[in-house]
mmCIF file of C-alpha atoms and ligand atoms in Angstrom:
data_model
loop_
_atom_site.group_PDB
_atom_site.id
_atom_site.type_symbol
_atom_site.label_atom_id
_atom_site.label_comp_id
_atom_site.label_asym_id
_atom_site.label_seq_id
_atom_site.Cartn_x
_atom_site.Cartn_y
_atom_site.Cartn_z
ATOM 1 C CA UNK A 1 -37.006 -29.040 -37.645
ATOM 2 C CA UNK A 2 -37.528 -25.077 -37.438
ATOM 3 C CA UNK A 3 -34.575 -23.069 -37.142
ATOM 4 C CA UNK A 4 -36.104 -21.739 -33.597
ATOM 5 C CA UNK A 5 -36.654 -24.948 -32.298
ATOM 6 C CA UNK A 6 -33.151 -26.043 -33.349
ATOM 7 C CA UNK A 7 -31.860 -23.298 -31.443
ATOM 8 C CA UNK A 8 -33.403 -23.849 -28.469
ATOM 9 C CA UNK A 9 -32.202 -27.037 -28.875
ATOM 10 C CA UNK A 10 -28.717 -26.054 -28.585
ATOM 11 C CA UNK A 11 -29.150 -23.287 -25.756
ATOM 12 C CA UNK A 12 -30.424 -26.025 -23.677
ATOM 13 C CA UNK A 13 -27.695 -28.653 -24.555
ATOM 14 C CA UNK A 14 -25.419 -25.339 -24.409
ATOM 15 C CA UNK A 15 -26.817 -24.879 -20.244
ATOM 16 C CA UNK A 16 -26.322 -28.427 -19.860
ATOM 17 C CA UNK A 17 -22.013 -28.059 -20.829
ATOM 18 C CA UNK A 18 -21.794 -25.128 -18.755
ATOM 19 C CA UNK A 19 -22.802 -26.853 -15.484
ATOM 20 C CA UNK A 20 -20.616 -29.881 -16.829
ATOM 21 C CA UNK A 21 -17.723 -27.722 -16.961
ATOM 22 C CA UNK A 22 -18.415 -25.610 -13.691
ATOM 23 C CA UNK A 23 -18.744 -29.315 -11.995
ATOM 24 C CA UNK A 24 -15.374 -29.981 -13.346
ATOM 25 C CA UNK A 25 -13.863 -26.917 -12.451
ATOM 26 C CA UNK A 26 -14.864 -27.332 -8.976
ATOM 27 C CA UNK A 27 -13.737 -30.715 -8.645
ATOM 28 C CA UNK A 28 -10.517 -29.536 -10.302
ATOM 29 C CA UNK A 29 -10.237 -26.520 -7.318
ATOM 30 C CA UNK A 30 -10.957 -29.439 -5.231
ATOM 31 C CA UNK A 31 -8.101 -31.114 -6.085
ATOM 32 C CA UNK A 32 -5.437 -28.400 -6.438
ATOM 33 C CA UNK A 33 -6.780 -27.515 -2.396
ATOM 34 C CA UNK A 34 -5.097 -30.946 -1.747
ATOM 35 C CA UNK A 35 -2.292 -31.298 -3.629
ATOM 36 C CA UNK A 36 -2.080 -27.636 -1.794
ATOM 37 C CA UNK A 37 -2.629 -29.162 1.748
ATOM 38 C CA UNK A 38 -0.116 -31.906 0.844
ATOM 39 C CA UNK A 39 2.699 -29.262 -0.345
ATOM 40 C CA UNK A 40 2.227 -27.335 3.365
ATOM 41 C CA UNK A 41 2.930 -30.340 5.110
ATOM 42 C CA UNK A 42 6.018 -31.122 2.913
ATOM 43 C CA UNK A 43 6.752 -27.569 3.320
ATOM 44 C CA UNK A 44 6.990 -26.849 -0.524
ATOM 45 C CA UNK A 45 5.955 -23.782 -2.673
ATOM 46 C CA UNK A 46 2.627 -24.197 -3.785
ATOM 47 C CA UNK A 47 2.913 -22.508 -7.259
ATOM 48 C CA UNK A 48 5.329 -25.065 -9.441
ATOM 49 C CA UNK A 49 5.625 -23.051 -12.980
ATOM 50 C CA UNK A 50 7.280 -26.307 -14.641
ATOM 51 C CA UNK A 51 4.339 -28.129 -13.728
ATOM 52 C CA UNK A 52 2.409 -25.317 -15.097
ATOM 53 C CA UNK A 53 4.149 -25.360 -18.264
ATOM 54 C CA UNK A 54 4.042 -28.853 -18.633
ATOM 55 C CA UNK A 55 -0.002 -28.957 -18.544
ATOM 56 C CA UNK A 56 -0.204 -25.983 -20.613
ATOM 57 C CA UNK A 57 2.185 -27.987 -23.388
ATOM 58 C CA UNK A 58 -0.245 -31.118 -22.972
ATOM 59 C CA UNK A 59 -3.135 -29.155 -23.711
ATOM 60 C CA UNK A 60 -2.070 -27.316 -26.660
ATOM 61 C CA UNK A 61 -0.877 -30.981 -28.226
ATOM 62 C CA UNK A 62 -4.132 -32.268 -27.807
ATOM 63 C CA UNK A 63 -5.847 -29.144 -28.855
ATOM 64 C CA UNK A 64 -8.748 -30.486 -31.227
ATOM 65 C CA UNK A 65 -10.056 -26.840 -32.477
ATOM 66 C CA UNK A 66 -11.730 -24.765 -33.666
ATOM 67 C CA UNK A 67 -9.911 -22.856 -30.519
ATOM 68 C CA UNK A 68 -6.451 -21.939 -31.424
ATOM 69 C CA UNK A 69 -3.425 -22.679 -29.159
ATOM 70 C CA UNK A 70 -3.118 -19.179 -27.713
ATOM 71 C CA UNK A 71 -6.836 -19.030 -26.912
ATOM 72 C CA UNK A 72 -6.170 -22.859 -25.432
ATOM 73 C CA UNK A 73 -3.030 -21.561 -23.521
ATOM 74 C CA UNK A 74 -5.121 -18.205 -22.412
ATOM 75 C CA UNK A 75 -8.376 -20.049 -21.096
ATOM 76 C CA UNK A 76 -6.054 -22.460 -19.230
ATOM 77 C CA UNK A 77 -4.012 -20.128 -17.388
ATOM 78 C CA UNK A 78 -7.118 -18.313 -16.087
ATOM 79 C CA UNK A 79 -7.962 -22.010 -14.572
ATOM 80 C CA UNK A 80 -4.596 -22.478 -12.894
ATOM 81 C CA UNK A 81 -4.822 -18.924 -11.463
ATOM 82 C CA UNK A 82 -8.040 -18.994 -10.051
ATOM 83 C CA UNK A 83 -7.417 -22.224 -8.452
ATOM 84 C CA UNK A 84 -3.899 -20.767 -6.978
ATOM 85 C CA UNK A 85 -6.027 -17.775 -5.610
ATOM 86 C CA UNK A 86 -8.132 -19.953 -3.355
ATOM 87 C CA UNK A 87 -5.122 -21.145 -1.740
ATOM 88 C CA UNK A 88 -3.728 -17.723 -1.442
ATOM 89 C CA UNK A 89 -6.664 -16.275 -0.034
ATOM 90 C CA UNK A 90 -6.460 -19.228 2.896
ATOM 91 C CA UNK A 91 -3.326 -18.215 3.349
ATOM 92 C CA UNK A 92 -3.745 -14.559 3.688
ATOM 93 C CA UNK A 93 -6.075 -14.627 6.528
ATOM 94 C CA UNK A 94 -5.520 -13.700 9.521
ATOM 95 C CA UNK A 95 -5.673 -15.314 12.673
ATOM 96 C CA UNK A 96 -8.073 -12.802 14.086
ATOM 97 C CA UNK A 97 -10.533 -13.143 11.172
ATOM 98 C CA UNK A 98 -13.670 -15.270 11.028
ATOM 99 C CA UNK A 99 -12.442 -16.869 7.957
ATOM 100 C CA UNK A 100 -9.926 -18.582 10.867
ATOM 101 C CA UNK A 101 -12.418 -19.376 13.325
ATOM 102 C CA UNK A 102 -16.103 -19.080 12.713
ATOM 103 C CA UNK A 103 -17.246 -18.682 16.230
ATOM 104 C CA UNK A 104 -17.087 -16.288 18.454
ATOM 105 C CA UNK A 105 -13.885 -15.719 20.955
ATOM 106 C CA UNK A 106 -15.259 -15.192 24.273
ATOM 107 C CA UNK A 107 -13.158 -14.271 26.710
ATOM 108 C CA UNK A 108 -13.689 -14.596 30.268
ATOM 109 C CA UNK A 109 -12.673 -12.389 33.335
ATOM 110 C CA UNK A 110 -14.296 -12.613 36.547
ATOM 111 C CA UNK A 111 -17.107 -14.686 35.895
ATOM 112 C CA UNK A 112 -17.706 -11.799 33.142
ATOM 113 C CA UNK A 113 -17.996 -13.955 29.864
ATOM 114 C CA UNK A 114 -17.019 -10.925 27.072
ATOM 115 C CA UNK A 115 -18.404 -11.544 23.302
ATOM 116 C CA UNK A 116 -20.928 -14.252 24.797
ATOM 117 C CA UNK A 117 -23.933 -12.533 23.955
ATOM 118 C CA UNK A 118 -24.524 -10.345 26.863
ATOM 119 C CA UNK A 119 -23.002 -6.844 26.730
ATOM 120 C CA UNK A 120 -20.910 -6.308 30.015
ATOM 121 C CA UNK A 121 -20.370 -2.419 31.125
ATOM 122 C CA UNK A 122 -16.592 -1.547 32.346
ATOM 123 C CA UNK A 123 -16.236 1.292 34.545
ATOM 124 C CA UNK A 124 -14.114 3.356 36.065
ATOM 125 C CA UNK A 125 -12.394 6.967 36.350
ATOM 126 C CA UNK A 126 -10.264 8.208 33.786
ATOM 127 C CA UNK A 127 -7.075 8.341 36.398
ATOM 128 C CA UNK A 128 -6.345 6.402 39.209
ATOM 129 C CA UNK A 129 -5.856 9.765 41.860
ATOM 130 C CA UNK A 130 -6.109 8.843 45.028
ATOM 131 C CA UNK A 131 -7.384 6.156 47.771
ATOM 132 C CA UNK A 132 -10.630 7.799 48.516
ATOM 133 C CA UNK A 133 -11.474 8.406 45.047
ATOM 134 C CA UNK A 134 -11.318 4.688 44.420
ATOM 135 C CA UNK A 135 -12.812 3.304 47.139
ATOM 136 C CA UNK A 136 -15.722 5.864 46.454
ATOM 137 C CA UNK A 137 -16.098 4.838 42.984
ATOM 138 C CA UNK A 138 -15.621 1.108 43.712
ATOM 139 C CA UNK A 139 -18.601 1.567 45.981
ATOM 140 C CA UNK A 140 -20.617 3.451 44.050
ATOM 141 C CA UNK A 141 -19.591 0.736 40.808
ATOM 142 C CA UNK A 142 -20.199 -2.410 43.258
ATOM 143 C CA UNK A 143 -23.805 -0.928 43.560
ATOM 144 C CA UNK A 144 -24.377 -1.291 39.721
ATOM 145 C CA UNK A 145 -22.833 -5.347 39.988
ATOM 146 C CA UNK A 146 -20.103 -3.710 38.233
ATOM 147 C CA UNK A 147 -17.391 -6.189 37.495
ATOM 148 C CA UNK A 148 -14.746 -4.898 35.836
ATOM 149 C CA UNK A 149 -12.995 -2.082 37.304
ATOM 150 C CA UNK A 150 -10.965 0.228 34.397
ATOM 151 C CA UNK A 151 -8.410 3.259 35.456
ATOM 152 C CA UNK A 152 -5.737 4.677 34.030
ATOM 153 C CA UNK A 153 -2.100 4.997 36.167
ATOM 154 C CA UNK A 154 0.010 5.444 33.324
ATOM 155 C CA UNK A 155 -2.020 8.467 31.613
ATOM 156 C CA UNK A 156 -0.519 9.147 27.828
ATOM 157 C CA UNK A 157 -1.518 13.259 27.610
ATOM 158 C CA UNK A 158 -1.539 15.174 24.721
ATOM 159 C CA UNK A 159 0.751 17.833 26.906
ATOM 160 C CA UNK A 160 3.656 16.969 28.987
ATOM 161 C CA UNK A 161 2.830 19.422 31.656
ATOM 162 C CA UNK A 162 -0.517 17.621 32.418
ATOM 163 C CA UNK A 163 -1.320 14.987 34.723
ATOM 164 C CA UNK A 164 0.392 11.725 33.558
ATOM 165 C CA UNK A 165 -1.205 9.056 36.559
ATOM 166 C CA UNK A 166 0.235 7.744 39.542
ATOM 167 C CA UNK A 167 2.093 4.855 37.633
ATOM 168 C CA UNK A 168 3.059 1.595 39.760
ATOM 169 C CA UNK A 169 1.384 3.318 42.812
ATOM 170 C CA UNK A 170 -1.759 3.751 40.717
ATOM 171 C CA UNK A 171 -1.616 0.163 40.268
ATOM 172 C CA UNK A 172 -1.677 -1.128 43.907
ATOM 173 C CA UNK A 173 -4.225 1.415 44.245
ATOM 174 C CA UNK A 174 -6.574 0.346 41.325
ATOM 175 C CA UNK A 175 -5.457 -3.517 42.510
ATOM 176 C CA UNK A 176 -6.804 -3.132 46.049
ATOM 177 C CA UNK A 177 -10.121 -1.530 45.307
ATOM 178 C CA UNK A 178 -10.853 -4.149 42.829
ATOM 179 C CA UNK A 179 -9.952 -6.693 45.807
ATOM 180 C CA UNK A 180 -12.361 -5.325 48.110
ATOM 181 C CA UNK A 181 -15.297 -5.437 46.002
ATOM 182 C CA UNK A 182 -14.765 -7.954 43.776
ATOM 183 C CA UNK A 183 -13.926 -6.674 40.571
ATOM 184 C CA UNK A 184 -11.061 -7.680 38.063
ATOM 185 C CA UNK A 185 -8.593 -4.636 37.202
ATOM 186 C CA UNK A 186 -8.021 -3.004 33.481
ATOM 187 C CA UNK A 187 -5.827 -0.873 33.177
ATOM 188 C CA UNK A 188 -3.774 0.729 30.163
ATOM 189 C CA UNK A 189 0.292 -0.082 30.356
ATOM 190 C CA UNK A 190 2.263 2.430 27.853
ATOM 191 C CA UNK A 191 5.828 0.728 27.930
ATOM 192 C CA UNK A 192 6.619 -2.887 26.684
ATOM 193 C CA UNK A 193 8.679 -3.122 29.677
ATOM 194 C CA UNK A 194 6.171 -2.616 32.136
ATOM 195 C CA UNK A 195 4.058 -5.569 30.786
ATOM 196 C CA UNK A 196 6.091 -7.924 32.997
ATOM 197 C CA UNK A 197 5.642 -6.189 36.380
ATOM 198 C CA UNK A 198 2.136 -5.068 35.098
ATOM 199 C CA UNK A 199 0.819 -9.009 35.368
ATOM 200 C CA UNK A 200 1.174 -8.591 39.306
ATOM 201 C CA UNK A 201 -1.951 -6.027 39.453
ATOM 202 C CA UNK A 202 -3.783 -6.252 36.345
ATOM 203 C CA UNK A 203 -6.456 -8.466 35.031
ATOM 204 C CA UNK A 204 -6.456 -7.198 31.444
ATOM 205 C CA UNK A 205 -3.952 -4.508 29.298
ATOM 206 C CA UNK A 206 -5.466 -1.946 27.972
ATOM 207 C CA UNK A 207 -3.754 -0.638 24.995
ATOM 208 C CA UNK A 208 -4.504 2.682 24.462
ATOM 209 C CA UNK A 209 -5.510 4.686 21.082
ATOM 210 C CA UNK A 210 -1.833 6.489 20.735
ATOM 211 C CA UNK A 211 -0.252 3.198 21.290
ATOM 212 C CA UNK A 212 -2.470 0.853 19.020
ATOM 213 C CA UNK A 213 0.608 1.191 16.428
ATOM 214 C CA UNK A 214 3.566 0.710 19.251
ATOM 215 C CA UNK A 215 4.605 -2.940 17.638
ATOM 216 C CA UNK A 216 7.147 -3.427 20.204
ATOM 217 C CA UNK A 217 4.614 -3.069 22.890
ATOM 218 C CA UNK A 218 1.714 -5.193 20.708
ATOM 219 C CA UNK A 219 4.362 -7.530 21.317
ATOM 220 C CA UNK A 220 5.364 -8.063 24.144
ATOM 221 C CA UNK A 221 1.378 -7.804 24.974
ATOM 222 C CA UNK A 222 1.363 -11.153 22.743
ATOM 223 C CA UNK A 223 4.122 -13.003 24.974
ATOM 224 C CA UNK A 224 1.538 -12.775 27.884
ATOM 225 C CA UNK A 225 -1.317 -14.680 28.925
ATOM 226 C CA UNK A 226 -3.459 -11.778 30.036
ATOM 227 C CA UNK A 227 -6.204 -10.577 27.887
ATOM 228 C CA UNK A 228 -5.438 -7.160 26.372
ATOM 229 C CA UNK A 229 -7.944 -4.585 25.637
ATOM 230 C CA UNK A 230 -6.804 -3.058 22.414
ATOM 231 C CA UNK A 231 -8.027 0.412 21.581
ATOM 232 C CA UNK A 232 -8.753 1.797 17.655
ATOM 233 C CA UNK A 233 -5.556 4.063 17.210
ATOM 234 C CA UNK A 234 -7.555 7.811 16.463
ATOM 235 C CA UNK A 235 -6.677 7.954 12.865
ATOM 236 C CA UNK A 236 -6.628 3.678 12.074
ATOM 237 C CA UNK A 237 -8.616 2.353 9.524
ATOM 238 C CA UNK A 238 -10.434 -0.594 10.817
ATOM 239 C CA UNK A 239 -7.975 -3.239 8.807
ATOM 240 C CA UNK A 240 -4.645 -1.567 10.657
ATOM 241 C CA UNK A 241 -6.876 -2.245 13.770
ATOM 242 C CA UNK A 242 -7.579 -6.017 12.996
ATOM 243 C CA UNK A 243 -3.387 -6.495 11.992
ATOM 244 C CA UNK A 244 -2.385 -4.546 15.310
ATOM 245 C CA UNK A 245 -4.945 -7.277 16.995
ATOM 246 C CA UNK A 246 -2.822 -9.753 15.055
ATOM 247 C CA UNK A 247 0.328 -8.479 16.431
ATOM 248 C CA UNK A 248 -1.236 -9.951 19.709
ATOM 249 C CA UNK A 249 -3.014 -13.181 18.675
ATOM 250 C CA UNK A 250 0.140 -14.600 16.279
ATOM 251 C CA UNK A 251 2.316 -15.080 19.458
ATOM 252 C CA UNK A 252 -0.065 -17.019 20.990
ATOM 253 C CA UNK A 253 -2.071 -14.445 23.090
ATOM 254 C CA UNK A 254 -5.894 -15.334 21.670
ATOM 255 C CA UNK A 255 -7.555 -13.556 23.989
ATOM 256 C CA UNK A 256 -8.116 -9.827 22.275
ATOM 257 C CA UNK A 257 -11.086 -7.522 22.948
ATOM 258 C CA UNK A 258 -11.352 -4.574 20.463
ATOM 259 C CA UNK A 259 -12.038 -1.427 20.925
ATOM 260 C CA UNK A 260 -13.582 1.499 18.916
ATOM 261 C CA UNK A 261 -13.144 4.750 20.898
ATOM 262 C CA UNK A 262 -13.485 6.828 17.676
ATOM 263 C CA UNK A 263 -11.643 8.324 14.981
ATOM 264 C CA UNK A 264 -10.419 11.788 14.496
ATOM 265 C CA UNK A 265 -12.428 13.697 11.651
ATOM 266 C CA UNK A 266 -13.394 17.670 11.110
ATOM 267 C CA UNK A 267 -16.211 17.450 13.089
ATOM 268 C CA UNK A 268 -15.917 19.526 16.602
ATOM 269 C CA UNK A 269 -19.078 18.939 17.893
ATOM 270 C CA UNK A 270 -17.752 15.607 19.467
ATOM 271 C CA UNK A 271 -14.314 14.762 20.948
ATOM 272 C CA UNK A 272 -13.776 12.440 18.314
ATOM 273 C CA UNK A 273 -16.081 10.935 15.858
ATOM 274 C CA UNK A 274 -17.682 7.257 16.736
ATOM 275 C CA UNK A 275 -17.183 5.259 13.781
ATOM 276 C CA UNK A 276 -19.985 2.999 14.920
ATOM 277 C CA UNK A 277 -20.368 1.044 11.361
ATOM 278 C CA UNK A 278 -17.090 -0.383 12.469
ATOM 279 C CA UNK A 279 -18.736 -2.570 14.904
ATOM 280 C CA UNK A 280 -20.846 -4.799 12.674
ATOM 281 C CA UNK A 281 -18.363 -4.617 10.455
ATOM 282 C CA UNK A 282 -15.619 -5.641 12.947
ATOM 283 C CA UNK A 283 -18.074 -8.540 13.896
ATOM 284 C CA UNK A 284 -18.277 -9.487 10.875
ATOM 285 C CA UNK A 285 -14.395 -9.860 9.887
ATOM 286 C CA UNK A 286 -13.700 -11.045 13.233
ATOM 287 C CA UNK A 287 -14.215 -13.282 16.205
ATOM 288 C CA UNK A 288 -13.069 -11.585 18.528
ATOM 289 C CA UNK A 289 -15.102 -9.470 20.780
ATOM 290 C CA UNK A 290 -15.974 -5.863 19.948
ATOM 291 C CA UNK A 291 -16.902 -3.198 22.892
ATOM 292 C CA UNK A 292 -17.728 0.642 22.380
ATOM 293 C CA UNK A 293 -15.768 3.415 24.680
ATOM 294 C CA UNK A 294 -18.690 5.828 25.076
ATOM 295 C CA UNK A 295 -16.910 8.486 26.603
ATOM 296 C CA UNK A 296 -13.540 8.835 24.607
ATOM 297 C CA UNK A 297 -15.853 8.308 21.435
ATOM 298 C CA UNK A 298 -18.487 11.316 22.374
ATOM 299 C CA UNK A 299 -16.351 13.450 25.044
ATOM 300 C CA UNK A 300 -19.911 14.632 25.701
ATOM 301 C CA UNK A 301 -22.222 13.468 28.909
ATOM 302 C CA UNK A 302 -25.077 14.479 27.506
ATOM 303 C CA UNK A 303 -25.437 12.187 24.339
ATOM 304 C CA UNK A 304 -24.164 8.912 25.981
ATOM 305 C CA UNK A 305 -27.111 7.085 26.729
ATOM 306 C CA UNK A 306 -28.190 7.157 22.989
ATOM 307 C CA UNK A 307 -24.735 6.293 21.761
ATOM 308 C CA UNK A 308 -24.466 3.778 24.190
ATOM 309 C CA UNK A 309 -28.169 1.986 22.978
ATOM 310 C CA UNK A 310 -26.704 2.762 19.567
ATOM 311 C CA UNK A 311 -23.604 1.141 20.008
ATOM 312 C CA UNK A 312 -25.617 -2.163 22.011
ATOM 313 C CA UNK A 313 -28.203 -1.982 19.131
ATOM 314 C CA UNK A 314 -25.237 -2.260 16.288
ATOM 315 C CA UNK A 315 -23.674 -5.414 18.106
ATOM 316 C CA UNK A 316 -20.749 -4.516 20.664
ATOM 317 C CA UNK A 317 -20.215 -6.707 23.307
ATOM 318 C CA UNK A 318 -19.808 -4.204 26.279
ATOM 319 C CA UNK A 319 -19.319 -0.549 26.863
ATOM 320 C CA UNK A 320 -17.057 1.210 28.705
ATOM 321 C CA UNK A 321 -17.819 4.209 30.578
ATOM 322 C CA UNK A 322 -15.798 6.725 32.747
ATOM 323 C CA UNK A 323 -17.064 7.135 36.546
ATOM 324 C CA UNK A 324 -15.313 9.387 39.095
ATOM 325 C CA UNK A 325 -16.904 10.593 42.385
ATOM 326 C CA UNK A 326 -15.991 14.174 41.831
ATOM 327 C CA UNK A 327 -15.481 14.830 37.894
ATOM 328 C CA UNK A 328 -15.370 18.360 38.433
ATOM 329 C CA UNK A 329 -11.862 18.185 40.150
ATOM 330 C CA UNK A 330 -10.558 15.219 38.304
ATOM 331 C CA UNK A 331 -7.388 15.232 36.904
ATOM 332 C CA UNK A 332 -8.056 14.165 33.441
ATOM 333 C CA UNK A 333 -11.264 14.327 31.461
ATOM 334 C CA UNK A 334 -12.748 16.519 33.764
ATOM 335 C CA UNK A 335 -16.152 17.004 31.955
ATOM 336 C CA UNK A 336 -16.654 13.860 30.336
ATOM 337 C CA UNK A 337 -16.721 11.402 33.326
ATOM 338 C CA UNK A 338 -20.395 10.820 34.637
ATOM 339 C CA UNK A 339 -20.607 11.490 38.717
ATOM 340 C CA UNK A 340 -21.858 8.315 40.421
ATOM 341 C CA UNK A 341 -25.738 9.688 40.852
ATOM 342 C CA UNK A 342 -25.175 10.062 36.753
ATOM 343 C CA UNK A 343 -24.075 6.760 36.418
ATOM 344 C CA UNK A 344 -26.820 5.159 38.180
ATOM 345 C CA UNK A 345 -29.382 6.924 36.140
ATOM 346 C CA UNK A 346 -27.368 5.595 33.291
ATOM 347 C CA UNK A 347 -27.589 2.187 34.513
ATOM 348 C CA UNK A 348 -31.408 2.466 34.751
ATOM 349 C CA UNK A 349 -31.884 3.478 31.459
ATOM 350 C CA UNK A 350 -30.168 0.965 29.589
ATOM 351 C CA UNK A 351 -32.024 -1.915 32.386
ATOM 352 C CA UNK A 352 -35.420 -0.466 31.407
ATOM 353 C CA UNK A 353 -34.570 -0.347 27.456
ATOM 354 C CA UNK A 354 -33.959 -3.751 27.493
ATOM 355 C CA UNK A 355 -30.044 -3.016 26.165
ATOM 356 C CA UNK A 356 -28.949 -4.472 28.562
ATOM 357 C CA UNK A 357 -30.764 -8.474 28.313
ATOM 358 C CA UNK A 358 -28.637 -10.105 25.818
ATOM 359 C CA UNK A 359 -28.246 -10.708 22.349
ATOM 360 C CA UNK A 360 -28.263 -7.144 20.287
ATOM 361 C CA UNK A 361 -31.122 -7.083 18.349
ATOM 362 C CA UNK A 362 -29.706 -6.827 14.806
ATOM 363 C CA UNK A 363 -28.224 -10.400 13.697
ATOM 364 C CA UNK A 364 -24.639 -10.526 12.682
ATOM 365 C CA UNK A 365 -24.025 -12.761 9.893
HETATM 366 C C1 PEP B 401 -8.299 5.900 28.086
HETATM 367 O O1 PEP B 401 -9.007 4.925 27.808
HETATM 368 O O2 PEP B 401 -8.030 6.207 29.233
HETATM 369 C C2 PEP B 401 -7.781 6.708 26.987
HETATM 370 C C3 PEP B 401 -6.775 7.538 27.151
HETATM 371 O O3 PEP B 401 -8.421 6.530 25.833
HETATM 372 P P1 PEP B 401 -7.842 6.447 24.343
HETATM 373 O O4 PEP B 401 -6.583 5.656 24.383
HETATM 374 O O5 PEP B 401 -8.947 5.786 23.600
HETATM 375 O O6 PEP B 401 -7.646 7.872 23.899
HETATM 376 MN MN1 MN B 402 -10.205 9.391 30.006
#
């Protein structure tokens, strides 16, 4: 036989042991998964070192060469680890991660269904000011088949001295508008102990950027049975966003909708900058439901309608958009909230694009 054909000989019989030996090493990671199930449910540690040592010993005795023990001891150890990995990695996810639960969380308010497939608009003014300013708006919102009614009585403000919302009385108010045109109530609560009292008028939390860190108040968010609505903190990465979300979820409260309202970067142009690669991206780590706030994001009227397509185009699962009757003379966000004439145009636009159907047009994994 010819040296070339001999070797091609042995690269084939060569291919042949590599796939034996990946087969074995799966079966093998096969295996140590149930020996791994079967330690959970004793409640043992999964890594045994004595056991280790005690295979490692075994080997090396029945090491037939040409390798040499170390290299025996070496190649084996790389096999234990990467089997101990896989279990690790099950156990590192979180609850809020699609390696948990593969489908999609959707949560439903109203006889809104958020994160099934069709993007739902929330709307609302920034504050909660006064009775005609609600009733106004929930008019104006009704119009639109607006369901879910979002305004702010306990305002967090950069300064003390402005406006911080009508607080409990902003409730009622907010509560009572929703109740006369149908609408379900979110609404952002600032102290853990107003969560309690806070179930009485709202339908879901919101939990604002500057609190998206406040573990006491995650929480106590998690002890209820309310959906919360849990904002991007300005200056979060998108994994602190997903463990605050956690906070939630791990004491039994599933039902979280996230939130990216934008991060805080150099750029001025914008109030803050929308991060809107975090949406796919957020789809794609998690199940739960993933909506865009157009006007905290973009602080700008005039660019909303293409940030909100944007933002429907990427994936999110709803928008939410600020509405008063009167923004000139509102008490917070003045000249980002769209007048109700604005919003209706808005509404139109996104109808007639198609945004609004269903299913976003890119495919998430
Ligand atoms: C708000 O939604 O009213 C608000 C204050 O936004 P953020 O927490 O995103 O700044
Ligand atoms: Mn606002």
């Amino acid at each position: 036989m010819k040296t070339s054909e001999r070797m091609e000989e042995i690269r084939l019989q060569l291919d042949e042991i590599n796939l034996e030996i990946l087969g074995l090493l799966s079966r093998r990671a096969e295996l140590v998964q149930e020996i791994g199930e079967l330690k959970k449910q004793k409640g043992t540690e999964r890594f045994d070192p004595i056991r280790e040592k005690e295979m490692l010993d075994n080997l090396v005795e029945a090491n037939p060469g040409p390798f040499d023990d170390n290299t025996v001891r070496h190649l084996f150890k790389q096999i234990f680890q990467a089997s101990l990995g896989l279990m690790e990695e099950e156990k590192k996810a979180l609850l809020v991660s699609r390696k948990k639960q593969a489908q999609d969380t959707v949560i439903e308010i109203n006889g809104v269904r958020i994160g099934g497939g069709q993007p739902v608009i929330i709307a609302g003014p920034c504050s909660v000011e006064t009775r005609e300013q609600m009733d106004t708006v929930g008019a104006g919102l009704q119009m639109q088949g607006i369901k879910l009614l979002r305004g702010g009585a306990y305002k967090p403000r950069t300064s003390p001295y402005d406006f911080q919302g009508l607080g409990k009385k902003g409730l009622e108010l907010i509560r009572q508008t929703a109740d006369k045109y149908g609408m379900a109530v979110i609404s952002e609560i600032v102290s853990p102990s107003d969560i309690e009292m806070s179930l009485d008028y709202v339908d879901v939390i919101q939990i604002g950027a500057r609190n998206m860190q406040n573990f006491e108040l995650l929480k106590e968010a998690g002890n209820v049975r309310k959906p919360v609505l849990l904002k991007r903190g300005m200056s979060a990465t998108i994994e602190e966003l997903l463990f605050a979300a956690e906070y939630i979820v791990s004491r039994g409260n599933e039902r979280v909708i996230l939130c990216e309202r934008g991060i805080r970067t150099y750029e001025k142009a914008t109030r803050n900058t929308l991060d809107i690669s975090a949406v796919p991206i957020l789809k794609q780590e998690s199940h739960l439901p993933v909506i865009v706030d157009i006007t905290h994001s973009t602080g700008r009227k005039d660019i909303m309608f293409p940030i909100a397509k944007a933002a429907l185009a990427v994936g999110a699962d709803g928008l939410i958009v600020e509405v008063h009757p009167e923004p000139s003379v509102a008490l917070s966000d003045a000249k980002q909230q769209m007048d109700i004439p604005e919003f209706n145009r808005f509404m139109k636009g996104l109808q007639e694009s198609g945004y609004l159907q269903g299913v976003s047009p890119i495919a998430v994994k």
